PDB file of C-alpha atoms in Angstrom:
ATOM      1  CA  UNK A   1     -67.627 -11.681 -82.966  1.00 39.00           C
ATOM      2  CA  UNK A   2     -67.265 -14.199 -85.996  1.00 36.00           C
ATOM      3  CA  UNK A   3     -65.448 -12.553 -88.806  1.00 36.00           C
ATOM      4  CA  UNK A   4     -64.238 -13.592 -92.436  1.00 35.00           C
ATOM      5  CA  UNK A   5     -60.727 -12.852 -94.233  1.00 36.00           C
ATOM      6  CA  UNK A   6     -62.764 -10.009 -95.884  1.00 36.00           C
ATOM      7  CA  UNK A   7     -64.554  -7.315 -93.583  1.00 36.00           C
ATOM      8  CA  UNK A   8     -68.314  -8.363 -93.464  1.00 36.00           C
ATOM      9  CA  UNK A   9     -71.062  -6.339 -94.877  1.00 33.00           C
ATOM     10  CA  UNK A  10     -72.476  -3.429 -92.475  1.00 33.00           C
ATOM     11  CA  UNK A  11     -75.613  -5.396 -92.290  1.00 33.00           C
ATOM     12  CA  UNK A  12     -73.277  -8.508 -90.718  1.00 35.00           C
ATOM     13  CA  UNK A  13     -74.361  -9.447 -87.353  1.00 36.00           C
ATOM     14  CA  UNK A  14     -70.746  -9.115 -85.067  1.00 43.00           C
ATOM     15  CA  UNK A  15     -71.606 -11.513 -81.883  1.00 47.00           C
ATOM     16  CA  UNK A  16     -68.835 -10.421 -79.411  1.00 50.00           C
ATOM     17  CA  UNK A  17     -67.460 -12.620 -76.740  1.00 56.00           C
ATOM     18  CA  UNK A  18     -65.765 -10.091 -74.811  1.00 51.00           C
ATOM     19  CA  UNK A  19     -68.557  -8.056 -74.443  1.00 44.00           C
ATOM     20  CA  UNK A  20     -69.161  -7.324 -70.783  1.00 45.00           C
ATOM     21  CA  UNK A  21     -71.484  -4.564 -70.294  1.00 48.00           C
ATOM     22  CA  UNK A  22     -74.925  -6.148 -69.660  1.00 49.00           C
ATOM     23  CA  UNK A  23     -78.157  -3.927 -71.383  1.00 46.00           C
ATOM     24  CA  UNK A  24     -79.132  -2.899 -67.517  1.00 47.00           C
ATOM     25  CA  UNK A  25     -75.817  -0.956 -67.743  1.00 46.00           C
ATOM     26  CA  UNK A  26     -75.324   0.448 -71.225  1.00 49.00           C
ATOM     27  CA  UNK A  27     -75.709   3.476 -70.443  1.00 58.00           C
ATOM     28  CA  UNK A  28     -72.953   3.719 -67.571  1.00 68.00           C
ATOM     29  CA  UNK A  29     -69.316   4.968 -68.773  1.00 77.00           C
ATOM     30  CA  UNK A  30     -66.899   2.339 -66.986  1.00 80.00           C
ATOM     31  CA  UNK A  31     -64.431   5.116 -66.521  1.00 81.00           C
ATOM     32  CA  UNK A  32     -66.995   7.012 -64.148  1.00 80.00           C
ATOM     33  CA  UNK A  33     -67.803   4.312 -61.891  1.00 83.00           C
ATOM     34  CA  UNK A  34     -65.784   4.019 -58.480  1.00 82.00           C
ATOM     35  CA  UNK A  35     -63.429   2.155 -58.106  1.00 87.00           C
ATOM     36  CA  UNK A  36     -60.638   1.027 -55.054  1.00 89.00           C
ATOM     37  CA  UNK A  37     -57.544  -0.228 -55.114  1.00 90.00           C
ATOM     38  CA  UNK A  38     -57.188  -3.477 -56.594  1.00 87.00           C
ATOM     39  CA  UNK A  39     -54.123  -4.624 -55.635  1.00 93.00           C
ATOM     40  CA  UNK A  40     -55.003  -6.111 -52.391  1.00 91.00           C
ATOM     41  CA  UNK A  41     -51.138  -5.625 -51.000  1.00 94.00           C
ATOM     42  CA  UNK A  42     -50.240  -7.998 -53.985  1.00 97.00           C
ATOM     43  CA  UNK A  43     -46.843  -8.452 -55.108  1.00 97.00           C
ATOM     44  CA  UNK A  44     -45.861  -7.833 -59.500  1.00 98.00           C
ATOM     45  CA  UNK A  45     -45.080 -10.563 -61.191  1.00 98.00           C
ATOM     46  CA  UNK A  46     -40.766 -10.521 -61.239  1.00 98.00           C
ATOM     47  CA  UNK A  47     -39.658  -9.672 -64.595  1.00 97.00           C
ATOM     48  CA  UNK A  48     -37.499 -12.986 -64.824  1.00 97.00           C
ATOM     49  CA  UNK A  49     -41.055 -15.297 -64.679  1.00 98.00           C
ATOM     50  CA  UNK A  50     -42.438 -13.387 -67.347  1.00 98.00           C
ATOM     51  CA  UNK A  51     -39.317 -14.522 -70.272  1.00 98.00           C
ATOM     52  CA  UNK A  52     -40.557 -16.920 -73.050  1.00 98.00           C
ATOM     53  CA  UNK A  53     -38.576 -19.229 -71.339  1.00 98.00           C
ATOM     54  CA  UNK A  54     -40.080 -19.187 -68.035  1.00 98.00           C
ATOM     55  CA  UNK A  55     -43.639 -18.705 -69.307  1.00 98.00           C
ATOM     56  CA  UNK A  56     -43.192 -21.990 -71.419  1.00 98.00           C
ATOM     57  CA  UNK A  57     -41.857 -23.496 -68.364  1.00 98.00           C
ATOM     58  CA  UNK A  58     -44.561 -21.914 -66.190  1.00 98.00           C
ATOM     59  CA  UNK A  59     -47.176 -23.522 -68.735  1.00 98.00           C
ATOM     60  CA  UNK A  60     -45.273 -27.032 -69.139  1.00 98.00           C
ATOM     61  CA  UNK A  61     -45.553 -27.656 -65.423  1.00 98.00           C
ATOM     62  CA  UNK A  62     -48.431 -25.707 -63.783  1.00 97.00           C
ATOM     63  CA  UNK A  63     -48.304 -24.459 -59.973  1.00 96.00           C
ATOM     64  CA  UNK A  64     -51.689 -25.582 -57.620  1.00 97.00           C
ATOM     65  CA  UNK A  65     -53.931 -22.390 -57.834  1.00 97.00           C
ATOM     66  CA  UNK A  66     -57.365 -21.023 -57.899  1.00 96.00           C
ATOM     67  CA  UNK A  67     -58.481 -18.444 -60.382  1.00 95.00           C
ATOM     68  CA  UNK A  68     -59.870 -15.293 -58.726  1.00 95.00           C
ATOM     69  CA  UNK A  69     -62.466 -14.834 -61.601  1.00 90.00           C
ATOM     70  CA  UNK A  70     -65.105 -17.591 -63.295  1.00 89.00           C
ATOM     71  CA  UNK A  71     -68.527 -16.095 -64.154  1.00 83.00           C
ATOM     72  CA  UNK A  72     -69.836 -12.933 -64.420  1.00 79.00           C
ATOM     73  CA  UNK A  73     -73.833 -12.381 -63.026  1.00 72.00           C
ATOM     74  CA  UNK A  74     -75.725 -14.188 -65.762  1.00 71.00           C
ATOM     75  CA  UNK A  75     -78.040 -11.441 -67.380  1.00 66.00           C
ATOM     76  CA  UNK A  76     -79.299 -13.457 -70.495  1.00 64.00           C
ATOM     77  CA  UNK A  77     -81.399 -16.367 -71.291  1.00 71.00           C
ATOM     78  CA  UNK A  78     -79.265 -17.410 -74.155  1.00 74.00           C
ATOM     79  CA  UNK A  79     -77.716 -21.600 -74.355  1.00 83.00           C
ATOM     80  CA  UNK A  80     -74.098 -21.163 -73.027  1.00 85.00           C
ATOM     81  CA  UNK A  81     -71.924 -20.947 -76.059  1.00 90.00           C
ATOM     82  CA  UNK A  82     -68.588 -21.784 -75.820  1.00 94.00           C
ATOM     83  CA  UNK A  83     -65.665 -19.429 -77.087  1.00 95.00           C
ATOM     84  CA  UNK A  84     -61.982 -18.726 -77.247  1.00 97.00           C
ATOM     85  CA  UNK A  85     -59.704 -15.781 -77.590  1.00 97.00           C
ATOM     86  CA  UNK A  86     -56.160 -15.609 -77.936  1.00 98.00           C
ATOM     87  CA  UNK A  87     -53.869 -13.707 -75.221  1.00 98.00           C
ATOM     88  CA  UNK A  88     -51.064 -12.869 -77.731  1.00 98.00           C
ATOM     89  CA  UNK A  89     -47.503 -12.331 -75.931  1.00 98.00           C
ATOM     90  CA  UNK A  90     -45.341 -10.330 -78.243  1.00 98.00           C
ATOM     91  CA  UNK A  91     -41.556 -11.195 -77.641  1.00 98.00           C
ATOM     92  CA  UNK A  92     -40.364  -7.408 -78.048  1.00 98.00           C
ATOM     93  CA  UNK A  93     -36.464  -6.924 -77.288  1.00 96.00           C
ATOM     94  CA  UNK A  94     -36.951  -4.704 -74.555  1.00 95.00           C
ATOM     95  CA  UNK A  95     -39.851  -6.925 -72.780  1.00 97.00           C
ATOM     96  CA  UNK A  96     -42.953  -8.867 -73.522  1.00 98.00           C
ATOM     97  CA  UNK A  97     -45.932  -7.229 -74.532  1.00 98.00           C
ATOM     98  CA  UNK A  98     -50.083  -7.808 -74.477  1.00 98.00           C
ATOM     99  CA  UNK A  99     -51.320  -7.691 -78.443  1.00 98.00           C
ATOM    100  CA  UNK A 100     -55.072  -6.257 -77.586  1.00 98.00           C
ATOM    101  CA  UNK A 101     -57.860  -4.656 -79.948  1.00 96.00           C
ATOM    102  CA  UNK A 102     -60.460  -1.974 -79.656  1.00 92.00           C
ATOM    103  CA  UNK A 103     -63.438  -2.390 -81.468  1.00 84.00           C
ATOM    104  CA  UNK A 104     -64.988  -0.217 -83.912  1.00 79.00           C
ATOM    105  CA  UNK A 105     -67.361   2.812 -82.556  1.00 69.00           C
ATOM    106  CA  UNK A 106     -69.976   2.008 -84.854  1.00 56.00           C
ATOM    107  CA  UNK A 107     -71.025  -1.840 -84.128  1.00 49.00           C
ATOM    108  CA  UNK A 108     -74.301  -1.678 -82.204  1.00 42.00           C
ATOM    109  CA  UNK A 109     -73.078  -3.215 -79.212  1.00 43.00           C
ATOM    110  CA  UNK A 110     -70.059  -3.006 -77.112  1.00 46.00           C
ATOM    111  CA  UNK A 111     -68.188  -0.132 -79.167  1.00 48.00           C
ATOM    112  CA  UNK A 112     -65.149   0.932 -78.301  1.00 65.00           C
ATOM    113  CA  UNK A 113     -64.203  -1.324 -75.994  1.00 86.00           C
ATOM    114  CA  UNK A 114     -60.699  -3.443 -75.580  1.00 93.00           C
ATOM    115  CA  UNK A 115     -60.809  -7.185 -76.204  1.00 94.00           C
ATOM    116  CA  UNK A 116     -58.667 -10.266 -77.620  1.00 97.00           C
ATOM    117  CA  UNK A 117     -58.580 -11.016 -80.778  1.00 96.00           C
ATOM    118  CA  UNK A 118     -61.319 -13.966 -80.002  1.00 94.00           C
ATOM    119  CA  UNK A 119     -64.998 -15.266 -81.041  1.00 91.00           C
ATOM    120  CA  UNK A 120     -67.488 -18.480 -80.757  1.00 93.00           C
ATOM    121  CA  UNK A 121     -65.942 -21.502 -81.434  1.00 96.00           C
ATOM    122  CA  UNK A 122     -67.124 -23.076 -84.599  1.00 96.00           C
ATOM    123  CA  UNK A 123     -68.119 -26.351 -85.583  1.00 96.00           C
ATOM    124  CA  UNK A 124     -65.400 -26.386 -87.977  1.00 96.00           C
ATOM    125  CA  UNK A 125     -62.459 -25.708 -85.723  1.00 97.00           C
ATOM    126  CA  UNK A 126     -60.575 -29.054 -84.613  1.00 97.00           C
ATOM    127  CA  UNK A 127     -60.170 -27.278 -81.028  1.00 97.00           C
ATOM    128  CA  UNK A 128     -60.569 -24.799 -78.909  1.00 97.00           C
ATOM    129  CA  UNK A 129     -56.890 -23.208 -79.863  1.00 98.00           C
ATOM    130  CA  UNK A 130     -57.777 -23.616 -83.290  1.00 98.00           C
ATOM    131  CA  UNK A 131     -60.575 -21.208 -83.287  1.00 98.00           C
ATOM    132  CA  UNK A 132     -58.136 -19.021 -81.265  1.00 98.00           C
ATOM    133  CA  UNK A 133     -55.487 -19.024 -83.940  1.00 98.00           C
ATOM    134  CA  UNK A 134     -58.556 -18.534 -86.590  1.00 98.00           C
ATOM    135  CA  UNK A 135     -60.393 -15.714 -84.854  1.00 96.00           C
ATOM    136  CA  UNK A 136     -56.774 -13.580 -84.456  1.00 98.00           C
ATOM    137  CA  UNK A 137     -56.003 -14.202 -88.099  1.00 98.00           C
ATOM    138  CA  UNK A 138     -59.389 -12.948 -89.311  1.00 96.00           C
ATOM    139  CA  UNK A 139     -59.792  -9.884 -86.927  1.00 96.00           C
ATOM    140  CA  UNK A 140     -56.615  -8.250 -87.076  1.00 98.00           C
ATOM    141  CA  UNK A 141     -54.599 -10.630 -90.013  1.00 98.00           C
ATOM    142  CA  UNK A 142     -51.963 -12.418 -87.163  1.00 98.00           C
ATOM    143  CA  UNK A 143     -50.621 -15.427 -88.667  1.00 98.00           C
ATOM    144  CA  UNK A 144     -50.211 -18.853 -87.192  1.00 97.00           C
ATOM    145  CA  UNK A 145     -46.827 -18.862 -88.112  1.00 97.00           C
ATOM    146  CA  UNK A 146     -45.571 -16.252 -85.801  1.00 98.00           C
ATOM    147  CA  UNK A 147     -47.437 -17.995 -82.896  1.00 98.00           C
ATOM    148  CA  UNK A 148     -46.198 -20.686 -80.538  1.00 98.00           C
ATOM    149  CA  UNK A 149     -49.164 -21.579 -77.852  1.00 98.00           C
ATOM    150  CA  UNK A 150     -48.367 -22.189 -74.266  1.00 98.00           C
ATOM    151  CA  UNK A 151     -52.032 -23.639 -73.149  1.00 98.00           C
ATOM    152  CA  UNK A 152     -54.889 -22.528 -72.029  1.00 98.00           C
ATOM    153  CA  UNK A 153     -56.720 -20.408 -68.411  1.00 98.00           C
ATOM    154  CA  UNK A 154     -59.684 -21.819 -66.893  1.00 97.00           C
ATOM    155  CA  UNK A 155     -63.008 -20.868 -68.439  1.00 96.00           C
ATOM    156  CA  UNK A 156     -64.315 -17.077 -67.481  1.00 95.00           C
ATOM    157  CA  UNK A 157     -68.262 -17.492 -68.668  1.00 92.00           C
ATOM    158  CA  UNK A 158     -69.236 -14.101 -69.561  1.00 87.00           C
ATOM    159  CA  UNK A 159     -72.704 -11.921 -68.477  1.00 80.00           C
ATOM    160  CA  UNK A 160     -73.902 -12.982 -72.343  1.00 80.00           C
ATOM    161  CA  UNK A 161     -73.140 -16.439 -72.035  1.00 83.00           C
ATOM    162  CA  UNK A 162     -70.741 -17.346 -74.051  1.00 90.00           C
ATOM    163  CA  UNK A 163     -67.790 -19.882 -71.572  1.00 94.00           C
ATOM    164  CA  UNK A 164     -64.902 -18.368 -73.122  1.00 96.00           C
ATOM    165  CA  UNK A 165     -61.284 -20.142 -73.261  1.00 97.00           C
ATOM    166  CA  UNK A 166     -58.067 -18.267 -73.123  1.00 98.00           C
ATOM    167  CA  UNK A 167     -55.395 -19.318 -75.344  1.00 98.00           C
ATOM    168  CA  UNK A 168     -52.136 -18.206 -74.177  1.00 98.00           C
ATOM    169  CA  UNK A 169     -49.404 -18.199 -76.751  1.00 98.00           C
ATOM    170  CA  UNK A 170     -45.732 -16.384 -77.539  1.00 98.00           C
ATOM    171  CA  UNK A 171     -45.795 -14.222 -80.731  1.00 98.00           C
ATOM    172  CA  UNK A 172     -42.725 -13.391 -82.745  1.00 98.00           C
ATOM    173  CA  UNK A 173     -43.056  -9.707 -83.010  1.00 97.00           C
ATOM    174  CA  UNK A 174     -41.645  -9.677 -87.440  1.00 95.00           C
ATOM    175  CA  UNK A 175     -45.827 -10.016 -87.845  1.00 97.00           C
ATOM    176  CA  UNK A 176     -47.382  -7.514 -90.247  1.00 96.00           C
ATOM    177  CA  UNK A 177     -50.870  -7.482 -88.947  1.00 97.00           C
ATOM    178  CA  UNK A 178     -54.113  -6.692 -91.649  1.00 97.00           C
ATOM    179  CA  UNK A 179     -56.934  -5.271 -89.384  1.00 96.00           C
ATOM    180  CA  UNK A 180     -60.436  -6.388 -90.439  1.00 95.00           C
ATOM    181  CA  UNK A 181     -61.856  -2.705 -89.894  1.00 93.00           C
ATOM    182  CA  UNK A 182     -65.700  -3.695 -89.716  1.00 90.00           C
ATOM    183  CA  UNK A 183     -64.892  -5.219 -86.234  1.00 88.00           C
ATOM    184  CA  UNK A 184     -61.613  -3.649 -85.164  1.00 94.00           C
ATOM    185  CA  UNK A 185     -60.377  -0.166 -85.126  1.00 92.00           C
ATOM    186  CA  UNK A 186     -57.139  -0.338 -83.764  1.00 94.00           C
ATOM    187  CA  UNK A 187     -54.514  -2.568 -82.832  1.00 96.00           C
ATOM    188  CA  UNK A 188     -52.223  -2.120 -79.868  1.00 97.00           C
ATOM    189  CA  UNK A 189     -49.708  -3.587 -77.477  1.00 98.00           C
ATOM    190  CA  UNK A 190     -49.371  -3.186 -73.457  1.00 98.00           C
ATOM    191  CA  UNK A 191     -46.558  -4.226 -71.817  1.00 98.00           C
ATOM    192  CA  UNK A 192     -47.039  -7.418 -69.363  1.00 98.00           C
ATOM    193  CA  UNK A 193     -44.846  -6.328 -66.530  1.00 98.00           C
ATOM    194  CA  UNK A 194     -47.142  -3.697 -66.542  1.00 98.00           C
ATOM    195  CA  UNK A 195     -50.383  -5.681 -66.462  1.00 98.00           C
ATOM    196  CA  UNK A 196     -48.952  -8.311 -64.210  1.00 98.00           C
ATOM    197  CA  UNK A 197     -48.587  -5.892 -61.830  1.00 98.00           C
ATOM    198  CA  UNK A 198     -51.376  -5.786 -59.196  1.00 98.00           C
ATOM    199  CA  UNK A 199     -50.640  -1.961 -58.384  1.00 97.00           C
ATOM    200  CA  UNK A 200     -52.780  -0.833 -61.943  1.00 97.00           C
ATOM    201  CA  UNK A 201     -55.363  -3.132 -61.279  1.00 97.00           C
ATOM    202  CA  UNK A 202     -58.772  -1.029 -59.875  1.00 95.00           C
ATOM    203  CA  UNK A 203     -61.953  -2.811 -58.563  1.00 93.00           C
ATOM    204  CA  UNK A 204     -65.124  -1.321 -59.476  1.00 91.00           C
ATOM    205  CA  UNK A 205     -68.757  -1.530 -58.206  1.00 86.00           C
ATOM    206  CA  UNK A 206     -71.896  -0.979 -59.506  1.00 82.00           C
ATOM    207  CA  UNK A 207     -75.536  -1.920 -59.005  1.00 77.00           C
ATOM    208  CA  UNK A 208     -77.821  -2.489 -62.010  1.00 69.00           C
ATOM    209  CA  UNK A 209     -81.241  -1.271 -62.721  1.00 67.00           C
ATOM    210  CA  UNK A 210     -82.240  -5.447 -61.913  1.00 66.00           C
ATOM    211  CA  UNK A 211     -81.105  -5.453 -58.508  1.00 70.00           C
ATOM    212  CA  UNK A 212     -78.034  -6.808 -59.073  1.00 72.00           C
ATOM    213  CA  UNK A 213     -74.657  -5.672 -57.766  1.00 76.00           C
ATOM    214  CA  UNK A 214     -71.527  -6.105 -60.473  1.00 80.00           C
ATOM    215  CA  UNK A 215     -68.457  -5.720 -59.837  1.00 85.00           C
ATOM    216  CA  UNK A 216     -65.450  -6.020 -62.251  1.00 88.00           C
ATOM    217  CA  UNK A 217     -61.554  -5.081 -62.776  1.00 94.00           C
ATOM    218  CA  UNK A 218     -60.228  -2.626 -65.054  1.00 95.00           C
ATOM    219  CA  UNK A 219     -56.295  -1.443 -66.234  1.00 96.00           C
ATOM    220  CA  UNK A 220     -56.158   1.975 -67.312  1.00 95.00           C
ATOM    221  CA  UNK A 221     -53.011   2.049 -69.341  1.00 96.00           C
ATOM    222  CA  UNK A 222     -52.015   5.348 -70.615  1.00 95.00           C
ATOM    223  CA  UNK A 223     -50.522   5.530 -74.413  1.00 90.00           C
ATOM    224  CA  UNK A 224     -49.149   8.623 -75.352  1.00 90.00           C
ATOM    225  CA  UNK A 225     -52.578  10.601 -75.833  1.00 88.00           C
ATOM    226  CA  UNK A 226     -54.532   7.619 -75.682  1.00 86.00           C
ATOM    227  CA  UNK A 227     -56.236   5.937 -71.995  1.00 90.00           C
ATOM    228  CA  UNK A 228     -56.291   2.020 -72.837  1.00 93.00           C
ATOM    229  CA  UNK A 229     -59.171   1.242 -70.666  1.00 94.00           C
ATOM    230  CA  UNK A 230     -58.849  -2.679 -70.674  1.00 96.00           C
ATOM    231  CA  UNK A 231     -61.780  -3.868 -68.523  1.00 93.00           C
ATOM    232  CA  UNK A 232     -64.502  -6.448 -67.643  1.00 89.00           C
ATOM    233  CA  UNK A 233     -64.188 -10.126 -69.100  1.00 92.00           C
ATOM    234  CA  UNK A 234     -60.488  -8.667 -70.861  1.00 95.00           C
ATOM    235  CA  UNK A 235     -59.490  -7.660 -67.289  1.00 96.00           C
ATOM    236  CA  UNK A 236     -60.911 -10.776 -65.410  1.00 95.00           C
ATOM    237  CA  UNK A 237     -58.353 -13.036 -67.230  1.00 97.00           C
ATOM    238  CA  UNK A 238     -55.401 -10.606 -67.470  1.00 98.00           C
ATOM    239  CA  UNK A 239     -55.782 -10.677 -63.531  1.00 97.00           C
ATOM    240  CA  UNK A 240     -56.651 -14.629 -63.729  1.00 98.00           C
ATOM    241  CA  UNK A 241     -53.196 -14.710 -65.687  1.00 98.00           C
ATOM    242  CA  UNK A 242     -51.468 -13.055 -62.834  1.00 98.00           C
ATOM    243  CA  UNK A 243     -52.532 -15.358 -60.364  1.00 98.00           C
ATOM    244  CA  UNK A 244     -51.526 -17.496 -62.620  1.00 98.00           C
ATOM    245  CA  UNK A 245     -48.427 -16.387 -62.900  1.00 98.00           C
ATOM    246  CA  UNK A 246     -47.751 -15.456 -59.496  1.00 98.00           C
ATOM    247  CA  UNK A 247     -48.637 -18.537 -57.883  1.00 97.00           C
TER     248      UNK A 247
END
């Protein structure tokens, strides 16, 4: 999921990190699969943990917890790759908000679907939150200079392989972004009370055509006309960043 400052040529292979649909289930609309209740009785997040100052104090001194989500069923033979994305928190006046993407319906794999701004780490970034801070700038044009990271989640390893690291950071929301439109058709912003709150998360369930059983999260998050279906590997952290959070 690599990009330049310019938008790569159509015949550009886009790698994406956030892609969660193995081939065994391409053909399977997320939004049709079952789902339950993911909430598990679970208590929001109160809306006085999730200021910029508590979430820098949150991040300076870190509760004991356990993430609920590592690793997704390996379904590929590939070398583990590691990766990073950023988990932009927009400091709006009237409450933080998620900065998330949808990529474009015409890449050949993973279309459509909601991710961070993220991609393989390269051997030219000095660290893992530098290829963060470059793969946000080249997708959708968010400069460093409105962003002020936290730290970092525990690895979530993804079906494809790739070990990815999110970067949690504060945005100041004066940013103008420039969209690279090759990899990302729209830019958008959900707000985290709403995502820290376990009552919109659903579980789903499926079994693939190998035998083996997947499950997953997703947040359907309704925008005006639009259904935000954040899911998969983007959902397994946002509910990693809850417990988190709520620990």
């Amino acid at each position: 999921m690599t990009s330049s400052t310019s938008a790569p040529t159509p015949s550009a292979v886009v790698e994406p990190v956030n892609a969660v649909v193995p081939p065994a289930l391409l053909q399977i609309d997320p939004r049709q699969v079952p789902f339950v209740d993911g909430s598990d009785g679970l208590p929001a997040v109160a809306p006085a943990q999730l200021t910029a100052t508590a979430l820098r104090t949150r991040f300076a001194s870190p509760p004991v917890w356990t993430p609920e989500l590592r690793r997704e069923p390996r379904m590929s033979d590939r070398v583990p790759a590691q990766a990073a994305v950023l988990v932009p928190i927009v400091q709006r006046p009237q409450g933080a908000t998620v900065l998330l993407t949808e990529r474009t319906t015409h890449l050949s794999t993973h279309s459509g679907q909601v991710a961070f701004p993220g991609g393989r780490v390269d051997p030219e970034d000095a660290n893992i939150q530098a290829a963060a801070l470059r793969e946000a700038w080249e997708e959708v044009g968010l400069s460093a200079q409105f962003i002020e990271v936290l730290g970092t989640l525990p690895t979530y390893t993804t079906v494809t392989s790739f070990v990815v690291t999110p970067v949690v950071a504060l945005v100041q929301p004066d940013f103008v972004l420039d969209i690279n439109p090759f990899e990302v058709a729209e830019a958008f912003e959900v707000p985290l009370a709403w995502l820290m709150d376990p009552a919109n998360h659903r579980r789903h369930a499926v079994s693939a055509t190998d035998g083996v059983r997947r499950t997953w999260y997703s947040m359907p998050y309704v925008d005006g006309p639009h259904e935000r279906f954040v899911w998969g590997a983007t959902a397994g952290m946002l509910r990693n960043l809850y417990r988190f959070l709520a620990a």
